[in-house]
XYZ file of C-alpha atoms in Angstrom:
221
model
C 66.475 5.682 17.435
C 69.519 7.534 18.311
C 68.970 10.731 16.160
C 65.466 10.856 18.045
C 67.022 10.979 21.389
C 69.545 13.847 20.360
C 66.423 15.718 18.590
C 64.560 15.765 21.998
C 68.055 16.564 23.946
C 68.652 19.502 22.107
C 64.800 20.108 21.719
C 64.780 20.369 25.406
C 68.057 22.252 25.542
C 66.874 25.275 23.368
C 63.277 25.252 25.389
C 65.399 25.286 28.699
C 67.481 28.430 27.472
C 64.655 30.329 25.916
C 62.789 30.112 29.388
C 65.782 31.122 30.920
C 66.667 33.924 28.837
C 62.592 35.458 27.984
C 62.119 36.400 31.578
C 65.600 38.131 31.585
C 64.469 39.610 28.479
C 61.216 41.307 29.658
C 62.618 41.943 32.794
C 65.240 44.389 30.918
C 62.437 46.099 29.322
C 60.312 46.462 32.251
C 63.803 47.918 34.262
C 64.133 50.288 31.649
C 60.755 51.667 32.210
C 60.872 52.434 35.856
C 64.601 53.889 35.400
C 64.228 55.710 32.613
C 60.497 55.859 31.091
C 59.663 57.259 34.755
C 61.652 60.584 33.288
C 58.492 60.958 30.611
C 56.008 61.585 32.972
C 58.798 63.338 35.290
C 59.444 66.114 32.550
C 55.875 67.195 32.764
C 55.321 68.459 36.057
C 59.636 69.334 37.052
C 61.120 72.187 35.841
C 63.249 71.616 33.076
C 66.671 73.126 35.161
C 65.587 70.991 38.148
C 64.949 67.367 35.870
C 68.889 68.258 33.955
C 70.080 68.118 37.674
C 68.418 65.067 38.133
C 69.415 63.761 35.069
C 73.452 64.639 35.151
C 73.717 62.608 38.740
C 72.067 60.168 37.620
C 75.097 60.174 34.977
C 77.676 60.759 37.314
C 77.015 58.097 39.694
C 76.262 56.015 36.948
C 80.032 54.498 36.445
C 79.195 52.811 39.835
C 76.521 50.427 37.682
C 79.551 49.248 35.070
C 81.641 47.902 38.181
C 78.513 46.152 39.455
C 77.601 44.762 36.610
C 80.818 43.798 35.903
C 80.948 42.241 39.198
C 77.795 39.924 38.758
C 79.244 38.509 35.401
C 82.181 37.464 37.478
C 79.803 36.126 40.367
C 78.126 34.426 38.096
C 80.597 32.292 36.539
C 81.480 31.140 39.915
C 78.298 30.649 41.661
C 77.156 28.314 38.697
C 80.223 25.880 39.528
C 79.571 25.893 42.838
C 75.969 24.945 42.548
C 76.144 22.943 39.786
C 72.152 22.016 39.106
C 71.055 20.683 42.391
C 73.639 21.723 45.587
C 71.485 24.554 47.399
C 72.716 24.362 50.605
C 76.377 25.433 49.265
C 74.572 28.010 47.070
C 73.093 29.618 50.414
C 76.851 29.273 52.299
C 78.372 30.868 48.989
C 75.519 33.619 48.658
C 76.139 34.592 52.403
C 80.222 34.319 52.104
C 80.210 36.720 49.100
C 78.229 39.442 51.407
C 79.990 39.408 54.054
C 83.097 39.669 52.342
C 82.058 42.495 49.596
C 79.897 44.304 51.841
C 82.696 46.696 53.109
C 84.136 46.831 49.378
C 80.814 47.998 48.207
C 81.080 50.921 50.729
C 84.440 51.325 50.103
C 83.888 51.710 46.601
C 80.920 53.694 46.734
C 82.603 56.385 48.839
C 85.433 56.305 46.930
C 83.292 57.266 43.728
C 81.446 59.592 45.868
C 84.822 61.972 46.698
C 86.038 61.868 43.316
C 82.217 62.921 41.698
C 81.608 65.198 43.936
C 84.601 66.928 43.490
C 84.385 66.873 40.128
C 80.586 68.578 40.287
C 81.433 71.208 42.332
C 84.186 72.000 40.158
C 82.524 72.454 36.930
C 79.635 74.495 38.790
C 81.365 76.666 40.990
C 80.078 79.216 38.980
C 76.249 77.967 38.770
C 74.638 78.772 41.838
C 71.936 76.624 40.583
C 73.234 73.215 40.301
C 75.984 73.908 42.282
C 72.803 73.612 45.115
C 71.724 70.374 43.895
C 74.738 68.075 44.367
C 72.608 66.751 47.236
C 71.184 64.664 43.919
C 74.266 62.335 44.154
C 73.418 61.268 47.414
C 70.153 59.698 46.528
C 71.753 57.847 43.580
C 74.940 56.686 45.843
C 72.340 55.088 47.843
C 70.917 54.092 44.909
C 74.063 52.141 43.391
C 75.015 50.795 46.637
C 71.669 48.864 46.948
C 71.733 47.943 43.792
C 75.536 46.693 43.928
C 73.619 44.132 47.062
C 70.648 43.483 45.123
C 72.962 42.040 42.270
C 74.346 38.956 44.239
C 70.806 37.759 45.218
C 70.010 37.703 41.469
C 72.704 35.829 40.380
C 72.207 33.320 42.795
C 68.424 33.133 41.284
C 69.729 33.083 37.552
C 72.225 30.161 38.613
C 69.544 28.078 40.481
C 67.461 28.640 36.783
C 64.714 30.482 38.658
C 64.974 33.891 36.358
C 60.918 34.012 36.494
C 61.749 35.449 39.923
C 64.036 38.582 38.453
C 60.919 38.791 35.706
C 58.789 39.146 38.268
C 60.407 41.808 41.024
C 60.861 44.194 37.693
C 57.154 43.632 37.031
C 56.214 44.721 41.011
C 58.574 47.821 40.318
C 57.515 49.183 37.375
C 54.120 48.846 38.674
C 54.888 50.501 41.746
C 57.056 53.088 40.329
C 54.216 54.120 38.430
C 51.913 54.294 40.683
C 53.740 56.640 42.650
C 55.265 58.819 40.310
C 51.154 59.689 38.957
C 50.277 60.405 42.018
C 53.458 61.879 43.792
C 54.976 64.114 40.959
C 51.619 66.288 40.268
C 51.767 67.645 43.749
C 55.754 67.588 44.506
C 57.176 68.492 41.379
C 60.915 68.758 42.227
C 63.914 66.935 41.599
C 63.688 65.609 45.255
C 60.834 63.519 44.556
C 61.791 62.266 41.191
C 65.510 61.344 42.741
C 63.705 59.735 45.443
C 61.364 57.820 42.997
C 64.714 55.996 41.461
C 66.162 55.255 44.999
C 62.661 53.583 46.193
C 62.130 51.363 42.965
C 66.063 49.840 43.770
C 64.554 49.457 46.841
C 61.192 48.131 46.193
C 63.288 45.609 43.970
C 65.923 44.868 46.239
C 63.391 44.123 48.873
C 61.565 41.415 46.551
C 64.595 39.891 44.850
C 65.988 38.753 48.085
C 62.696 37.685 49.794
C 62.244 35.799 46.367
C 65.949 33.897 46.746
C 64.956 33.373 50.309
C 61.993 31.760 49.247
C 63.558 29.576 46.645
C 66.318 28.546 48.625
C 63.697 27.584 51.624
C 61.639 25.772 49.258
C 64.830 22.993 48.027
């Protein structure tokens, strides 16, 4: 009867969203681990002054992940309208349109952040001769943001074509890799070099993967 046909709509509805939203789910978790669980096995090899340093431009730069994130909520929005279920082709044009068009913003917005933090750091330790030394930290996490500012519109375009497995499954490569190097790398370079550039190559690693992965969907329809 009727009410059968609405049981297996909505049936199929929930199953449909709780695909959709357990990758993005795990995914989170797994993110978390290579951006911040990496910092447990960090603290055991990197002096304690050296990991802070780390730590506090990691903070800094940090603001720069609100307006991205911010950003792919708004992408997101859109880029579901425009695809709509089943148009990739104008998915692809829309993907490539919103590059082009924020790619200087990004940079522009990245430096931006990068004067005013900066000047703010050297500021507040113009006295420590310390950390004053290490404000070469923000650079590897400006790099850092700015990839991952990129790396945001490919997975949009992934969570509006329904294909979050994908976003699942980049985190997954990550965290693996990020692990992998950190137990080997960190024993024998046990500065805040190597753990700074253990966050900028798992944005990479990820970037790298999300995108072949959209490429790869959008090929595929």
């Amino acid at each position: 009867g009727l009410g059968d046909v609405y049981k297996r709509q909505f049936s199929n509805l929930i199953k449909k969203h709780n695909s959709y939203a357990m990758w993005l789910v795990f995914g989170i978790i797994l993110f978390w681990v290579y951006t911040q669980g990496v910092y447990f096995l960090a603290e055991k090899h990197i002096a304690i002054d050296d990991f802070n340093a780390v730590r506090i431009a990691q903070n800094l730069v940090g603001v720069l992940s609100i307006i991205f994130v911010t950003f792919e909520n708004i992408m997101l929005t859109k880029t579901v309208a425009i695809f709509n279920g089943k148009d990739f082709k104008k998915l692809d044009s829309f993907v490539k349109t919103v590059l082009k068009k924020n790619l200087v913003a990004f940079i522009f917005i990245v430096l931006i952040i990068a004067l005013v933090t900066s000047f703010i750091y050297k500021i507040y330790y113009q006295n420590d001769a310390f950390y004053s030394g290490k404000i070469i930290y923000l650079l590897y996490f400006f790099i850092y943001q700015f990839i991952f500012g990129l790396s945001r519109i490919f997975v949009v375009a992934l969570k509006a074509m329904n294909q979050t497995k994908y976003v699942f499954y980049n985190h997954f490569i990550t965290c693996i890799v990020t692990i992998i190097i950190s137990l080997y790398l960190l024993p024998k370079v046990n500065n805040g070099h190597t753990l700074a550039l253990l966050m900028l190559t798992s944005i990479i690693v990820f970037s790298v993967g999300i995108f072949l992965s959209y490429k790869k969907v959008s090929f595929k329809k």
